[in-house]
Amino acid sequence: MTAVLVAAGAFLMTLIGGFVAQRTGDRRHLVLGFAAGLMLGVVAFDLLPEAIHQAPGEVHGVPQALLMFAAGFLTIHVVERAVAIHRGHEGEYAEHTHGGHHHGHSHGHQGVGLTAALALVGHSVMDGFAIGAAFQAGSTVGTVVAIAVVAHDFADGFNTYTITRLYGNNRRRALTLLAADALAPVSGAAITLAFTIPEHLLGLYLGFFSGFLLYLATSDILPEAHSPHPSRTTLLCTLAGVGFMWLMIGFAA
């Protein structure tokens, strides 16, 4: 039940991210930088060590948990590249059909925005599942995973609203998808109340989720944090996020 209550925090943070997206300020890069630091910290200091502990068996000399880590990283990478290629083809089509003028964010591309936003909703369901699975592994693991997930759900909410609107969808549709994204982690956490995950499978899942989380931090959130403001302050926020997770895990151990 704790996992569901924590997921409610992710629900609120997602809504806050969407609210901020409607009123984009000049400081969001600092929040995203800190969120990325939290994610890097939880992967390096907690998720991967716990995954290796729960699934120590090896395949061709490599721990199964680390193979799942690589699989998680590559899975989200392949999915994102496929979406990018699809988006690129649609852009080419728009240029040919409109005499070479760029209409990449017109109403004809609403489906791209919806697809990307729905992918974020699906990802948020997995966030909630990760919270529930982590609490099954132990309260310490659950707490640090919850903090990382809740922190980066701000970026999820921000991106869900932004992407939906970017591709020509109206405000009501963007808010509907934002609400779905906010409810998703609660649903994911509730699923884990129905069954207990075997220790070995839990270790494999934590390894997979580690790769997933690391990719989001390094390929999505960090570049987004630094692109508008490549400042030392953003870097310091990322380091602060990593340091905060180190201290917290140390105190909880």
Tab-separated table of N, CA and C in Angstrom, residues 3 36 43-44 57 62 76 85 89-90 99 112 131 152 154 159 170-171 176-177 182 195 202 206 219 221:
chain	number	residue	atom	x	y	z
A	3	ALA	N	3.524	1.708	-1.639
A	3	ALA	CA	3.902	1.995	-3.021
A	3	ALA	C	2.835	2.837	-3.720
A	36	ALA	N	17.931	14.793	-13.287
A	36	ALA	CA	18.852	13.865	-13.965
A	36	ALA	C	19.895	13.343	-12.988
A	43	VAL	N	20.542	4.900	-10.018
A	43	VAL	CA	21.003	3.774	-10.840
A	43	VAL	C	22.343	3.253	-10.328
A	44	ALA	N	23.295	4.156	-10.110
A	44	ALA	CA	24.659	3.749	-9.760
A	44	ALA	C	24.778	3.225	-8.333
A	57	GLY	N	23.324	-14.733	-10.893
A	57	GLY	CA	23.744	-15.720	-11.888
A	57	GLY	C	24.364	-15.061	-13.110
A	62	VAL	N	29.000	-12.818	-17.602
A	62	VAL	CA	28.420	-11.508	-17.257
A	62	VAL	C	27.181	-11.719	-16.386
A	76	ILE	N	14.936	1.121	-24.999
A	76	ILE	CA	14.390	2.472	-25.093
A	76	ILE	C	15.101	3.258	-26.190
A	85	ILE	N	12.892	8.298	-36.649
A	85	ILE	CA	12.905	8.002	-38.089
A	85	ILE	C	11.523	8.239	-38.681
A	89	HIS	N	10.540	10.927	-41.617
A	89	HIS	CA	9.838	10.614	-42.863
A	89	HIS	C	8.608	11.500	-43.030
A	90	GLU	N	7.894	11.746	-41.935
A	90	GLU	CA	6.715	12.598	-42.031
A	90	GLU	C	7.116	14.022	-42.393
A	99	GLY	N	5.414	22.052	-51.281
A	99	GLY	CA	6.324	22.833	-52.114
A	99	GLY	C	7.631	23.191	-51.456
A	112	VAL	N	1.722	12.312	-34.480
A	112	VAL	CA	3.076	12.136	-33.947
A	112	VAL	C	3.116	12.578	-32.488
A	131	ILE	N	8.132	1.358	-8.745
A	131	ILE	CA	8.000	1.724	-7.333
A	131	ILE	C	7.504	0.529	-6.522
A	152	HIS	N	11.652	12.646	-11.559
A	152	HIS	CA	11.677	12.733	-13.019
A	152	HIS	C	10.271	12.757	-13.622
A	154	PHE	N	8.236	14.981	-12.947
A	154	PHE	CA	8.075	16.401	-13.295
A	154	PHE	C	8.383	16.592	-14.778
A	159	ASN	N	6.974	17.210	-20.455
A	159	ASN	CA	7.132	16.762	-21.840
A	159	ASN	C	5.815	16.304	-22.459
A	170	ASN	N	-4.884	20.474	-29.591
A	170	ASN	CA	-5.437	21.557	-28.793
A	170	ASN	C	-5.159	21.375	-27.301
A	171	ARG	N	-5.448	22.410	-26.549
A	171	ARG	CA	-5.132	22.430	-25.119
A	171	ARG	C	-5.899	21.353	-24.361
A	176	THR	N	-5.852	16.310	-21.283
A	176	THR	CA	-6.361	14.944	-21.113
A	176	THR	C	-5.205	13.950	-21.028
A	177	LEU	N	-4.225	14.097	-21.919
A	177	LEU	CA	-3.061	13.213	-21.894
A	177	LEU	C	-2.218	13.442	-20.641
A	182	ALA	N	-0.515	11.371	-15.388
A	182	ALA	CA	-0.460	11.507	-13.934
A	182	ALA	C	-1.041	10.278	-13.232
A	195	PHE	N	0.305	-9.301	-6.744
A	195	PHE	CA	1.196	-10.457	-6.693
A	195	PHE	C	2.564	-10.054	-6.168
A	202	LEU	N	12.755	-10.207	-9.858
A	202	LEU	CA	12.831	-8.829	-9.387
A	202	LEU	C	14.194	-8.234	-9.697
A	206	LEU	N	14.843	-5.015	-12.046
A	206	LEU	CA	15.559	-3.827	-11.557
A	206	LEU	C	16.736	-3.502	-12.470
A	219	SER	N	20.137	10.690	-22.219
A	219	SER	CA	19.786	10.994	-23.607
A	219	SER	C	18.631	11.970	-23.760
A	221	ILE	N	16.794	13.864	-20.604
A	221	ILE	CA	16.667	14.941	-19.614
A	221	ILE	C	17.903	15.838	-19.572
